Coordinates of C-alpha atoms in Angstrom, one line a residue:
Chain G
M1 CA 11.1 -36.7 -24.1
E2 CA 13.3 -33.8 -25.2
Q3 CA 16.3 -33.2 -23.0
L4 CA 17.2 -29.6 -22.1
N5 CA 20.7 -28.5 -23.1
P6 CA 22.9 -28.7 -19.8
F7 CA 24.3 -25.5 -20.6
F8 CA 21.1 -23.8 -20.7
N9 CA 20.2 -25.0 -17.3
L10 CA 23.4 -23.9 -16.1
K11 CA 23.0 -20.5 -17.5
N12 CA 19.5 -20.3 -16.2
F13 CA 20.9 -21.4 -12.6
S14 CA 23.5 -18.8 -12.7
F15 CA 21.2 -16.1 -13.8
K16 CA 18.7 -17.0 -10.9
A17 CA 21.6 -16.9 -8.3
L18 CA 23.0 -13.5 -9.6
I19 CA 19.4 -12.1 -9.4
L20 CA 19.1 -13.4 -5.8
I21 CA 22.5 -12.1 -4.7
M22 CA 21.7 -8.6 -6.2
A23 CA 18.3 -8.7 -4.4
L24 CA 20.0 -9.4 -1.1
V25 CA 22.6 -6.6 -1.4
P26 CA 20.4 -4.0 0.1
A27 CA 19.4 -6.2 3.0
F28 CA 23.0 -7.1 3.6
I29 CA 24.1 -3.4 3.5
I30 CA 21.5 -2.4 6.3
A31 CA 22.5 -5.5 8.2
S32 CA 26.2 -4.8 8.2
V33 CA 25.4 -1.1 9.1
V34 CA 23.2 -2.1 12.1
T35 CA 25.9 -4.7 13.1
F36 CA 28.8 -2.2 12.8
L37 CA 26.7 0.4 14.9
L38 CA 25.8 -2.3 17.5
Y39 CA 29.4 -3.5 17.8
Y40 CA 30.7 0.2 18.2
S41 CA 28.0 1.1 20.5
F42 CA 28.0 -1.7 22.7
P43 CA 30.5 -0.2 25.3
S44 CA 28.2 3.0 25.5
I45 CA 25.1 1.0 25.9
I46 CA 26.6 -0.8 28.8
Y47 CA 28.2 2.3 30.4
N48 CA 25.4 4.8 29.9
G49 CA 22.3 2.5 30.1
L50 CA 19.0 4.4 29.9
N51 CA 20.8 7.6 31.2
F52 CA 21.9 8.1 27.6
F53 CA 18.3 9.1 26.5
T54 CA 17.5 11.1 29.8
S55 CA 20.8 13.1 30.6
K56 CA 21.1 16.6 29.5
I57 CA 25.1 16.6 29.9
W58 CA 27.4 15.3 27.3
N59 CA 31.0 15.3 28.8
D60 CA 33.9 13.2 27.4
G61 CA 35.7 13.4 30.9
S62 CA 39.2 14.2 31.8
S63 CA 41.4 13.6 28.8
G64 CA 44.2 11.1 29.4
V65 CA 42.7 9.6 32.6
I66 CA 41.3 6.4 31.4
L67 CA 39.4 3.8 33.9
H68 CA 38.7 0.5 33.1
N69 CA 35.5 -1.4 34.5
N70 CA 34.2 -4.8 33.5
G71 CA 36.3 -4.8 30.2
I72 CA 34.9 -1.1 29.3
S73 CA 37.2 1.8 29.1
Y74 CA 36.3 5.3 29.6
Q75 CA 37.7 8.8 30.6
S76 CA 37.3 9.8 34.2
G77 CA 34.1 11.7 34.7
A78 CA 32.7 10.9 31.3
V79 CA 28.9 11.4 30.9
Y80 CA 27.0 11.0 27.7
G81 CA 23.4 12.2 27.3
I82 CA 21.4 13.1 24.3
Y83 CA 18.3 14.3 25.8
P84 CA 18.6 17.7 24.4
L85 CA 19.4 16.4 20.9
V86 CA 16.4 14.2 20.9
L87 CA 14.3 17.0 22.1
G88 CA 15.7 19.2 19.4
T89 CA 15.4 16.6 16.7
V90 CA 11.7 15.9 17.5
L91 CA 10.8 19.7 17.8
I92 CA 12.6 20.7 14.6
S93 CA 11.1 17.7 12.9
L94 CA 7.5 18.3 14.1
I95 CA 7.7 22.0 13.4
A96 CA 8.8 21.3 10.0
L97 CA 6.1 18.9 9.4
L98 CA 3.6 21.3 10.7
I99 CA 4.7 24.1 8.2
A100 CA 5.3 21.7 5.4
F101 CA 2.0 19.9 5.6
P102 CA -0.4 22.6 4.9
V103 CA 1.7 24.0 2.3
S104 CA 1.9 20.6 0.4
F105 CA -1.8 20.4 0.7
F106 CA -2.4 23.6 -0.9
V107 CA 0.0 23.1 -3.6
T108 CA -1.6 19.8 -4.2
L109 CA -5.0 21.3 -4.2
N110 CA -3.8 23.9 -6.7
V111 CA -1.9 21.4 -8.9
E112 CA -4.7 18.9 -8.9
L113 CA -7.9 20.9 -9.1
Y114 CA -7.4 24.6 -10.0
M115 CA -4.2 24.5 -12.3
P116 CA -4.7 24.2 -16.1
K117 CA -3.2 20.9 -17.3
K118 CA -0.2 22.8 -19.3
I119 CA 1.0 24.8 -16.1
R120 CA 0.6 21.8 -13.9
G121 CA 3.5 19.5 -15.5
T122 CA 5.8 22.4 -15.2
L123 CA 5.0 23.0 -11.7
I124 CA 5.1 19.2 -10.7
S125 CA 8.6 19.2 -12.3
F126 CA 9.7 22.3 -10.5
I127 CA 8.6 20.7 -7.0
E128 CA 10.4 17.4 -8.0
L129 CA 13.6 19.6 -8.7
F130 CA 13.3 21.1 -5.2
A131 CA 14.1 17.5 -3.9
G132 CA 17.2 17.0 -5.9
I133 CA 19.0 20.2 -4.6
P134 CA 21.9 19.1 -2.4
S135 CA 21.3 20.0 1.3
V136 CA 24.4 21.9 1.6
V137 CA 23.0 24.3 -1.0
Y138 CA 19.7 25.0 1.2
G139 CA 22.2 25.3 4.3
F140 CA 24.2 27.9 2.6
W141 CA 21.0 29.9 1.6
G142 CA 19.7 29.4 5.0
L143 CA 22.9 30.9 6.5
L144 CA 23.1 33.8 4.0
V145 CA 19.5 34.7 3.6
L146 CA 17.0 33.0 5.9
I147 CA 18.8 33.6 9.3
P148 CA 19.5 37.5 8.8
W149 CA 15.7 37.6 7.7
L150 CA 14.6 35.6 10.8
Q151 CA 17.0 37.6 13.0
N152 CA 16.0 41.0 11.8
T153 CA 12.4 40.9 10.9
V154 CA 10.5 37.5 11.6
E155 CA 11.5 36.8 15.0
P156 CA 11.2 40.4 16.4
W157 CA 7.8 40.5 14.8
I158 CA 6.6 37.1 16.2
G159 CA 8.1 38.1 19.7
T160 CA 6.4 41.4 19.6
H161 CA 3.0 40.2 18.6
F162 CA 2.9 36.8 20.3
S163 CA 4.6 36.9 23.5
G164 CA 1.8 38.4 25.3
I165 CA -0.5 35.5 24.6
P166 CA -1.5 33.9 27.8
L167 CA -0.4 30.2 28.6
I168 CA 1.6 29.9 25.2
G169 CA 3.2 33.3 25.2
G170 CA 6.6 32.0 26.6
V171 CA 7.0 29.9 23.4
F172 CA 7.6 33.2 21.6
T173 CA 9.5 35.0 24.2
S174 CA 13.3 35.0 23.9
E175 CA 15.2 37.1 26.4
I176 CA 18.8 37.4 27.7
S177 CA 19.2 39.5 31.0
G178 CA 15.7 40.9 30.5
R179 CA 16.5 42.1 27.0
A180 CA 14.9 40.6 23.8
Y181 CA 17.3 38.3 22.0
Y182 CA 16.7 36.9 18.5
P183 CA 19.6 34.8 17.3
G184 CA 18.3 33.7 13.9
Q185 CA 20.1 30.5 14.0
G186 CA 18.1 28.0 16.0
L187 CA 14.9 26.0 16.2
L188 CA 12.6 28.0 13.8
A189 CA 15.6 28.5 11.3
G190 CA 16.2 24.6 11.4
A191 CA 12.3 23.8 11.1
L192 CA 11.9 26.3 8.1
I193 CA 14.9 24.8 6.1
L194 CA 13.6 21.4 6.9
S195 CA 10.0 22.2 5.8
I196 CA 11.3 23.4 2.5
M197 CA 13.3 20.2 2.0
I198 CA 10.3 17.7 2.8
I199 CA 7.5 19.8 1.0
P200 CA 8.5 17.9 -2.1
I201 CA 8.2 14.5 -0.7
I202 CA 4.8 15.1 0.9
T203 CA 3.5 16.9 -2.1
A204 CA 4.6 14.1 -4.3
V205 CA 2.7 11.5 -2.3
M206 CA -0.2 13.5 -2.0
T207 CA -0.5 14.5 -5.7
N208 CA 0.0 10.9 -6.7
S209 CA -2.8 9.9 -4.3
F210 CA -5.2 12.8 -5.5
E211 CA -4.5 11.8 -9.2
T212 CA -5.8 8.2 -8.4
A213 CA -9.1 9.2 -6.9
P214 CA -11.7 7.6 -9.1
K215 CA -13.6 9.8 -11.6
E216 CA -16.9 8.4 -10.3
I217 CA -16.2 9.7 -6.9
K218 CA -15.1 13.2 -8.3
D219 CA -18.2 13.4 -10.6
G220 CA -20.4 12.3 -7.5
I221 CA -19.0 15.3 -5.4
Y222 CA -19.2 17.8 -8.2
S223 CA -22.9 16.7 -9.1
L224 CA -24.0 17.3 -5.5
G225 CA -22.8 20.8 -5.8
G226 CA -19.3 20.4 -4.2
T227 CA -16.8 23.1 -5.0
R228 CA -13.1 22.3 -5.8
W229 CA -12.2 23.3 -2.2
E230 CA -14.8 20.7 -0.9
M231 CA -13.5 18.2 -3.4
G232 CA -9.9 18.9 -2.0
K233 CA -11.1 18.6 1.6
Y234 CA -13.0 15.3 0.8
L235 CA -9.8 13.8 -1.0
L236 CA -7.7 14.8 1.8
V237 CA -10.0 13.4 4.6
H238 CA -11.2 10.3 3.0
H239 CA -9.6 9.1 -0.2
S240 CA -6.2 10.2 0.4
K241 CA -6.1 9.9 4.1
A242 CA -3.8 7.0 4.2
A243 CA -1.4 8.5 1.6
T244 CA -1.4 11.9 3.4
Y245 CA -0.3 10.1 6.7
G246 CA 2.2 8.0 5.0
G247 CA 3.7 11.1 3.1
A248 CA 3.8 13.1 6.2
L249 CA 5.6 10.2 7.7
L250 CA 8.1 9.8 5.0
G251 CA 8.7 13.5 5.2
L252 CA 9.3 13.1 9.0
G253 CA 11.9 10.3 8.2
R254 CA 13.6 12.7 6.0
A255 CA 13.6 15.4 8.5
L256 CA 14.8 13.2 11.4
G257 CA 17.9 12.2 9.6
E258 CA 18.7 15.5 7.8
T259 CA 22.2 16.7 8.8
M260 CA 24.1 19.4 6.7
A261 CA 21.5 22.0 6.3
V262 CA 20.1 21.7 9.8
L263 CA 23.8 21.9 11.1
M264 CA 24.3 25.2 9.0
V265 CA 21.3 26.9 10.4
T266 CA 21.4 25.8 14.1
S267 CA 24.0 25.7 16.5
A268 CA 26.0 22.5 17.6
L269 CA 25.1 23.3 21.1
L270 CA 23.7 20.8 23.6
L271 CA 20.8 23.1 24.9
V272 CA 17.4 22.3 25.8
P273 CA 15.2 24.6 23.8
S274 CA 12.9 26.9 25.8
N275 CA 11.3 28.8 22.9
L276 CA 10.8 28.9 19.3
F277 CA 14.1 30.7 18.6
S278 CA 16.3 28.9 21.0
N279 CA 19.6 27.7 20.1
V280 CA 19.3 23.9 19.5
S281 CA 20.9 20.9 17.7
T282 CA 19.8 17.5 16.3
V283 CA 21.3 14.1 16.8
A284 CA 22.4 14.1 13.2
A285 CA 23.9 17.6 13.2
Y286 CA 25.7 17.1 16.6
I287 CA 27.3 13.9 15.4
A288 CA 28.6 15.8 12.1
A289 CA 29.7 18.4 14.1
Q290 CA 31.5 16.9 17.0
L291 CA 32.6 13.3 15.8
D292 CA 36.2 14.4 14.9
S293 CA 36.7 15.5 18.6
A294 CA 35.6 12.2 19.8
F295 CA 38.8 10.5 18.4
F296 CA 40.8 12.4 20.8
D297 CA 39.2 10.3 23.4
Q298 CA 41.7 7.3 23.8
S299 CA 39.2 5.1 25.5
G300 CA 37.0 5.0 22.5
M301 CA 33.9 5.8 24.7
T302 CA 33.0 8.9 23.1
T303 CA 33.1 7.2 19.7
A304 CA 30.9 4.4 21.0
A305 CA 28.6 7.1 22.4
F306 CA 28.2 8.6 19.1
A307 CA 27.7 5.2 17.5
E308 CA 24.9 4.6 19.9
A309 CA 23.3 8.0 19.1
A310 CA 23.8 6.9 15.4
L311 CA 22.1 3.7 15.9
A312 CA 19.2 5.2 17.9
L313 CA 18.6 7.7 14.9
M314 CA 18.8 5.1 12.4
G315 CA 16.3 2.9 14.2
V316 CA 13.8 5.7 14.5
S317 CA 14.3 6.9 10.9
L318 CA 13.9 3.4 9.5
L319 CA 10.9 2.8 11.6
V320 CA 9.1 6.0 10.3
N321 CA 10.0 5.4 6.9
V322 CA 8.8 1.9 6.8
I323 CA 5.5 2.9 8.6
G324 CA 5.3 5.8 6.2
R325 CA 5.8 3.7 3.1
K326 CA 3.3 1.0 4.4
I327 CA 0.7 3.7 5.0
A328 CA 1.4 5.6 1.8
G329 CA 1.1 2.7 -0.3
R330 CA -2.0 1.1 1.4
G331 CA -4.7 0.5 -1.3
V332 CA -7.4 3.5 -0.7
L333 CA -9.6 2.8 -3.7
R334 CA -12.1 0.7 -1.5
G335 CA -15.0 -0.6 -3.5
Y336 CA -13.5 0.7 -6.9
Q337 CA -11.9 -1.3 -9.5
N338 CA -9.8 0.8 -12.1
D339 CA -11.1 0.2 -15.6
Chain P
M1 CA -46.8 23.4 -20.7
E2 CA -43.5 25.3 -20.8
P3 CA -40.4 22.9 -20.6
I4 CA -38.4 22.8 -17.6
I5 CA -35.3 22.5 -19.6
K6 CA -34.8 23.7 -23.1
L7 CA -31.7 23.2 -25.3
E8 CA -31.3 25.2 -28.4
K9 CA -28.8 24.6 -31.2
L10 CA -26.5 23.0 -28.6
E11 CA -23.1 22.3 -30.0
V12 CA -20.4 20.8 -28.0
S13 CA -17.0 19.8 -29.1
S14 CA -13.7 18.6 -27.4
G15 CA -10.6 19.3 -29.4
K16 CA -11.5 18.6 -33.2
K17 CA -14.3 16.2 -32.4
K18 CA -17.8 17.6 -32.5
I19 CA -19.7 15.6 -29.9
L20 CA -23.1 17.3 -30.1
D21 CA -24.2 18.9 -33.3
G22 CA -27.1 21.5 -33.2
V23 CA -29.3 19.7 -30.6
N24 CA -32.6 21.0 -29.8
L25 CA -34.5 19.3 -27.1
E26 CA -37.3 20.1 -24.7
I27 CA -37.4 18.5 -21.0
H28 CA -41.1 18.2 -19.8
K29 CA -41.9 18.6 -16.2
N30 CA -42.9 15.6 -13.9
S31 CA -42.1 13.3 -16.9
I32 CA -39.4 10.7 -17.8
N33 CA -37.6 12.1 -20.8
T34 CA -35.4 9.6 -22.4
V35 CA -32.5 10.2 -24.5
L36 CA -31.9 7.0 -26.3
G37 CA -28.9 6.2 -28.6
P38 CA -25.9 4.1 -29.1
S39 CA -22.6 4.3 -27.1
G40 CA -20.6 7.2 -28.1
G41 CA -23.4 9.1 -29.6
G42 CA -23.2 12.0 -27.3
K43 CA -25.8 11.1 -24.7
S44 CA -23.5 11.5 -21.7
T45 CA -22.0 14.7 -22.7
L46 CA -25.5 16.1 -23.3
L47 CA -26.3 15.6 -19.7
R48 CA -22.9 16.8 -18.4
T49 CA -23.4 19.9 -20.4
I50 CA -26.8 20.5 -18.9
N51 CA -25.3 20.5 -15.2
R52 CA -22.1 22.1 -16.5
L53 CA -19.9 19.3 -15.5
T54 CA -18.3 19.9 -18.9
D55 CA -17.1 23.3 -17.5
L56 CA -14.5 21.4 -15.5
D57 CA -12.6 20.4 -18.5
P58 CA -11.2 23.3 -20.5
A59 CA -11.0 21.1 -23.5
F60 CA -14.8 21.4 -24.1
R61 CA -16.1 24.1 -26.4
I62 CA -19.9 24.9 -26.1
S63 CA -22.1 27.0 -28.0
G64 CA -26.1 27.2 -28.3
T65 CA -28.4 27.7 -25.4
I66 CA -29.5 25.6 -22.3
S67 CA -32.3 27.2 -20.2
F68 CA -33.5 25.7 -17.0
N69 CA -36.8 27.3 -15.6
G70 CA -36.5 29.9 -18.0
K71 CA -33.0 31.2 -17.1
K72 CA -29.7 30.3 -19.0
V73 CA -27.7 27.5 -17.0
T74 CA -24.8 30.0 -17.1
E75 CA -26.7 32.4 -15.1
Y76 CA -26.8 30.0 -12.1
S77 CA -23.8 29.4 -10.1
E78 CA -22.4 26.0 -10.8
V79 CA -23.1 24.9 -7.2
E80 CA -26.7 26.0 -7.3
L81 CA -27.2 24.4 -10.8
R82 CA -25.9 21.0 -9.8
R83 CA -27.9 20.9 -6.7
R84 CA -31.1 21.7 -8.5
I85 CA -30.4 19.1 -11.3
G86 CA -29.0 16.0 -9.6
M87 CA -27.3 13.3 -11.5
I88 CA -27.1 9.6 -11.1
F89 CA -24.2 7.8 -13.0
Q90 CA -23.7 4.7 -15.0
R91 CA -21.9 3.0 -12.3
P92 CA -23.0 3.3 -8.5
N93 CA -20.6 5.7 -6.9
P94 CA -21.1 5.4 -3.1
F95 CA -18.3 7.2 -1.3
P96 CA -16.3 5.1 1.1
M97 CA -18.4 5.9 4.2
P98 CA -21.3 4.7 6.1
I99 CA -24.7 4.9 4.2
Y100 CA -26.1 7.8 6.5
D101 CA -23.0 9.9 5.8
N102 CA -23.4 9.1 2.0
V103 CA -26.8 10.4 1.9
A104 CA -26.3 13.3 4.1
F105 CA -23.3 14.4 2.2
G106 CA -24.9 17.0 0.0
M107 CA -26.8 18.7 3.0
R108 CA -23.6 19.0 4.9
L109 CA -21.9 20.4 1.9
Q110 CA -24.6 23.0 1.8
S111 CA -24.8 24.2 5.4
Y112 CA -24.9 23.0 8.9
V113 CA -28.0 21.0 9.5
Q114 CA -29.2 19.8 13.1
K115 CA -28.7 16.2 13.5
K116 CA -32.4 15.5 14.4
D117 CA -33.4 17.5 10.9
L118 CA -30.7 15.5 9.1
D119 CA -32.2 12.1 10.5
V120 CA -35.5 13.1 8.9
L121 CA -34.0 14.2 5.6
V122 CA -32.0 11.0 5.3
E123 CA -35.0 8.8 6.2
Q124 CA -37.2 10.6 3.6
S125 CA -34.7 10.3 0.9
L126 CA -34.0 6.7 1.5
T127 CA -37.8 6.1 1.5
D128 CA -38.2 8.0 -1.7
A129 CA -35.4 5.9 -3.3
G130 CA -37.1 2.7 -1.9
L131 CA -34.2 1.8 0.2
W132 CA -35.3 2.6 3.6
E133 CA -36.9 -0.7 4.6
E134 CA -33.6 -2.6 3.7
V135 CA -31.2 -0.4 5.5
K136 CA -32.8 1.3 8.4
G137 CA -31.3 -0.8 11.0
E138 CA -27.8 -0.5 9.5
L139 CA -27.3 3.1 8.5
K140 CA -23.6 2.9 9.8
R141 CA -22.9 0.3 7.7
D142 CA -20.2 1.0 4.9
A143 CA -22.1 1.9 1.9
I144 CA -19.5 0.1 -0.4
T145 CA -20.7 -3.5 1.1
L146 CA -24.3 -2.9 -0.3
S147 CA -25.3 -4.8 -3.5
G148 CA -25.0 -2.9 -6.8
G149 CA -28.7 -2.1 -7.1
Q150 CA -28.7 -0.8 -3.4
Q151 CA -25.8 1.2 -4.2
Q152 CA -27.5 2.7 -7.0
R153 CA -30.6 3.5 -5.1
M154 CA -28.6 5.0 -2.2
C155 CA -26.9 7.4 -4.8
I156 CA -30.4 8.3 -5.9
A157 CA -31.3 9.0 -2.3
R158 CA -28.1 11.2 -2.1
A159 CA -29.4 13.1 -4.8
L160 CA -32.9 13.4 -3.5
I161 CA -32.0 14.7 -0.4
L162 CA -31.2 18.0 -1.9
R163 CA -34.8 18.1 -3.3
P164 CA -33.7 18.7 -6.8
D165 CA -36.2 19.8 -9.6
V166 CA -34.5 17.6 -12.2
I167 CA -32.8 14.1 -11.7
M168 CA -30.7 13.1 -14.6
M169 CA -29.8 9.5 -14.8
D170 CA -26.9 8.3 -17.1
E171 CA -27.6 4.7 -18.0
P172 CA -28.2 3.9 -14.4
T173 CA -29.1 0.3 -14.8
S174 CA -26.3 -0.8 -17.2
S175 CA -24.1 -2.3 -14.5
L176 CA -27.0 -4.0 -12.7
D177 CA -28.7 -7.5 -12.9
P178 CA -32.2 -7.7 -14.1
T179 CA -33.8 -7.7 -10.9
A180 CA -32.0 -4.7 -9.7
K181 CA -32.5 -3.1 -13.1
S182 CA -36.2 -3.7 -12.7
R183 CA -36.4 -2.0 -9.3
I184 CA -34.8 1.2 -10.4
E185 CA -37.0 1.3 -13.4
D186 CA -40.0 1.0 -11.0
L187 CA -38.5 3.6 -8.9
M188 CA -38.1 5.9 -11.9
L189 CA -41.9 5.8 -12.6
D190 CA -42.4 6.6 -8.9
L191 CA -40.0 9.5 -8.8
K192 CA -41.7 11.5 -11.7
E193 CA -44.5 12.0 -9.4
K194 CA -42.4 14.7 -7.5
Y195 CA -39.4 15.2 -10.0
T196 CA -38.6 15.5 -13.7
V197 CA -36.4 12.6 -14.8
I198 CA -34.0 12.7 -17.7
L199 CA -32.9 9.3 -18.6
V200 CA -30.1 8.3 -20.9
T201 CA -30.0 4.8 -22.2
H202 CA -29.4 2.5 -24.9
D203 CA -31.8 0.2 -23.9
I204 CA -34.9 0.2 -26.0
A205 CA -36.9 -2.0 -23.9
Q206 CA -36.1 0.3 -21.0
A207 CA -37.2 3.4 -23.0
K208 CA -40.5 1.8 -23.9
K209 CA -41.2 0.7 -20.4
V210 CA -40.7 4.0 -18.8
S211 CA -40.5 6.9 -21.1
D212 CA -43.1 9.6 -21.5
Y213 CA -40.9 11.4 -24.1
T214 CA -38.3 10.0 -26.1
S215 CA -35.6 11.4 -28.3
L216 CA -33.2 9.6 -30.3
I217 CA -29.7 10.6 -30.6
Y218 CA -27.2 9.5 -33.3
N219 CA -23.7 11.1 -34.0
G220 CA -24.5 14.0 -31.9
K221 CA -27.8 14.8 -33.3
I222 CA -31.3 14.4 -32.1
V223 CA -32.9 12.5 -35.3
A224 CA -36.3 11.8 -34.0
S225 CA -38.5 12.7 -31.0
G226 CA -41.8 11.8 -29.7
E227 CA -44.1 10.8 -26.9
G228 CA -43.6 7.4 -25.4
G229 CA -41.2 4.9 -26.8
E230 CA -43.3 3.1 -29.4
F231 CA -42.7 5.4 -32.2
L232 CA -39.1 4.6 -32.4
E233 CA -39.2 1.9 -35.0
D234 CA -41.4 3.9 -37.4
S235 CA -39.4 7.0 -37.4
A236 CA -35.9 5.5 -37.5
S237 CA -33.4 5.9 -40.5
D238 CA -31.8 2.7 -42.0
S239 CA -28.7 3.2 -40.0
L240 CA -30.7 3.6 -36.8
K241 CA -32.9 0.6 -37.5
S242 CA -29.7 -1.6 -37.5
F243 CA -28.8 0.0 -34.1
L244 CA -32.3 -0.7 -32.8
G245 CA -32.3 -4.0 -34.2
E246 CA -29.1 -4.9 -32.5
V247 CA -30.2 -3.7 -29.2
S248 CA -33.5 -5.2 -29.4
V249 CA -32.3 -8.7 -30.0

């Protein structure tokens, strides 16, 4: 029997080992980030307990008066609660999703079912380009263009026309001392900026899924007298249902973690939003805005609290992304084999 | 008798390729009108031009006239035309939903229909398609789980629920086993009592079995037409004889 060259065996082994190490790098990075966050947030987890997620107050305590208890150090009177931030994050993300989802659907419908092929490619490239724009650019545009427009035109119009609706009118009512107050910067601005940023993600998943709809199905619907609009509805509700949910979740994952653009068009205040125009902040934006001040806390507890907030944000974002990818990637061509 | 569909000097091309070249054809009411020819001869395009599915692809260029019930097909809305000229495809194409919803799909597109009326229409259509007895107890079953032959009959029921004037069948048995194929052929013979059938096939035995009128299409041209299917061997040119010989073996 022919013997294999020992050098070849060694090369083969080295190559396999290298591939294995490279494959493990992403897992290692995620594991190290989680470990780092767990380590740094541990004092906060012990100190704050569940209050961390239910308290509306974030107070670093009296500067310089450091107390020690069971091996944990904190400034006197320190309370850390991220309830307003969690609420702000969830509301901004959900409103962004509510705006982005129908827009993405109509863009997909247009691109896939109405638009001539020549223009279609250009439009898809254009939408993909949207995803590559740095978020600070969106934030800058939001600050200079979007906020004045919201403040002077959109918010007063919404307030005037919708605040009188029974039961839900309060959502559109913003007043200070009995006078209408439209800050521009706040929940609506954050949601709009985020929606622009997640439209390319949702649209990409939807167009991919619409494209994979079997020709037999499309022929079947058209031959029964279905219109393009009915075809779009069918694809959304049946064929692309999983991909649509998945795309929405991927968009939500992006929205949850987005920092810079949101920070620039919202306040960095810990306020529980009371209406659509409220000043509001998100977990990510608040961390970015306030982390430098945390270093003045000699006990390290404020840094630990931010680490815990980051850990929570990372956990939720990862979960939403993993579920989104799983659903978006789920086979939906039931009963059909592509030829 | 006046033909229900009449094609005159129909030419269809896609890009530089001419798919149909001066086709003249008459479709007779309550008969099985077969268009027989080899693959790539333009048979499917012929059907897709009649119900204007080719309009969905701007690459197709069409000239000549197609009239349906004495009116040009372009004078109908695409929706109305396709509802009155149903189409069955080469491969069964059930939608991934229950049998009931599949059959009711076209009716629900058209308008709101009360559940009890829809129940009657679904039963009638499945009965006409020869499937009711097999599936009546399991209408909520996913249509994808039916056998190939059952799926194709369900697709026929789905077209029948709209009560079309014409049913076009594009090689409807080519993906089926001999038993399922035979059932569909028998069904075609039943269907012609109520409907006009246009059958596209490359299967000479099938054409001989079911056809009332047969036209032979080759390279986009109708090269022979006649009643029944028996005349084919006599009228075929040399090149067609080789095609017919191949298929007959």
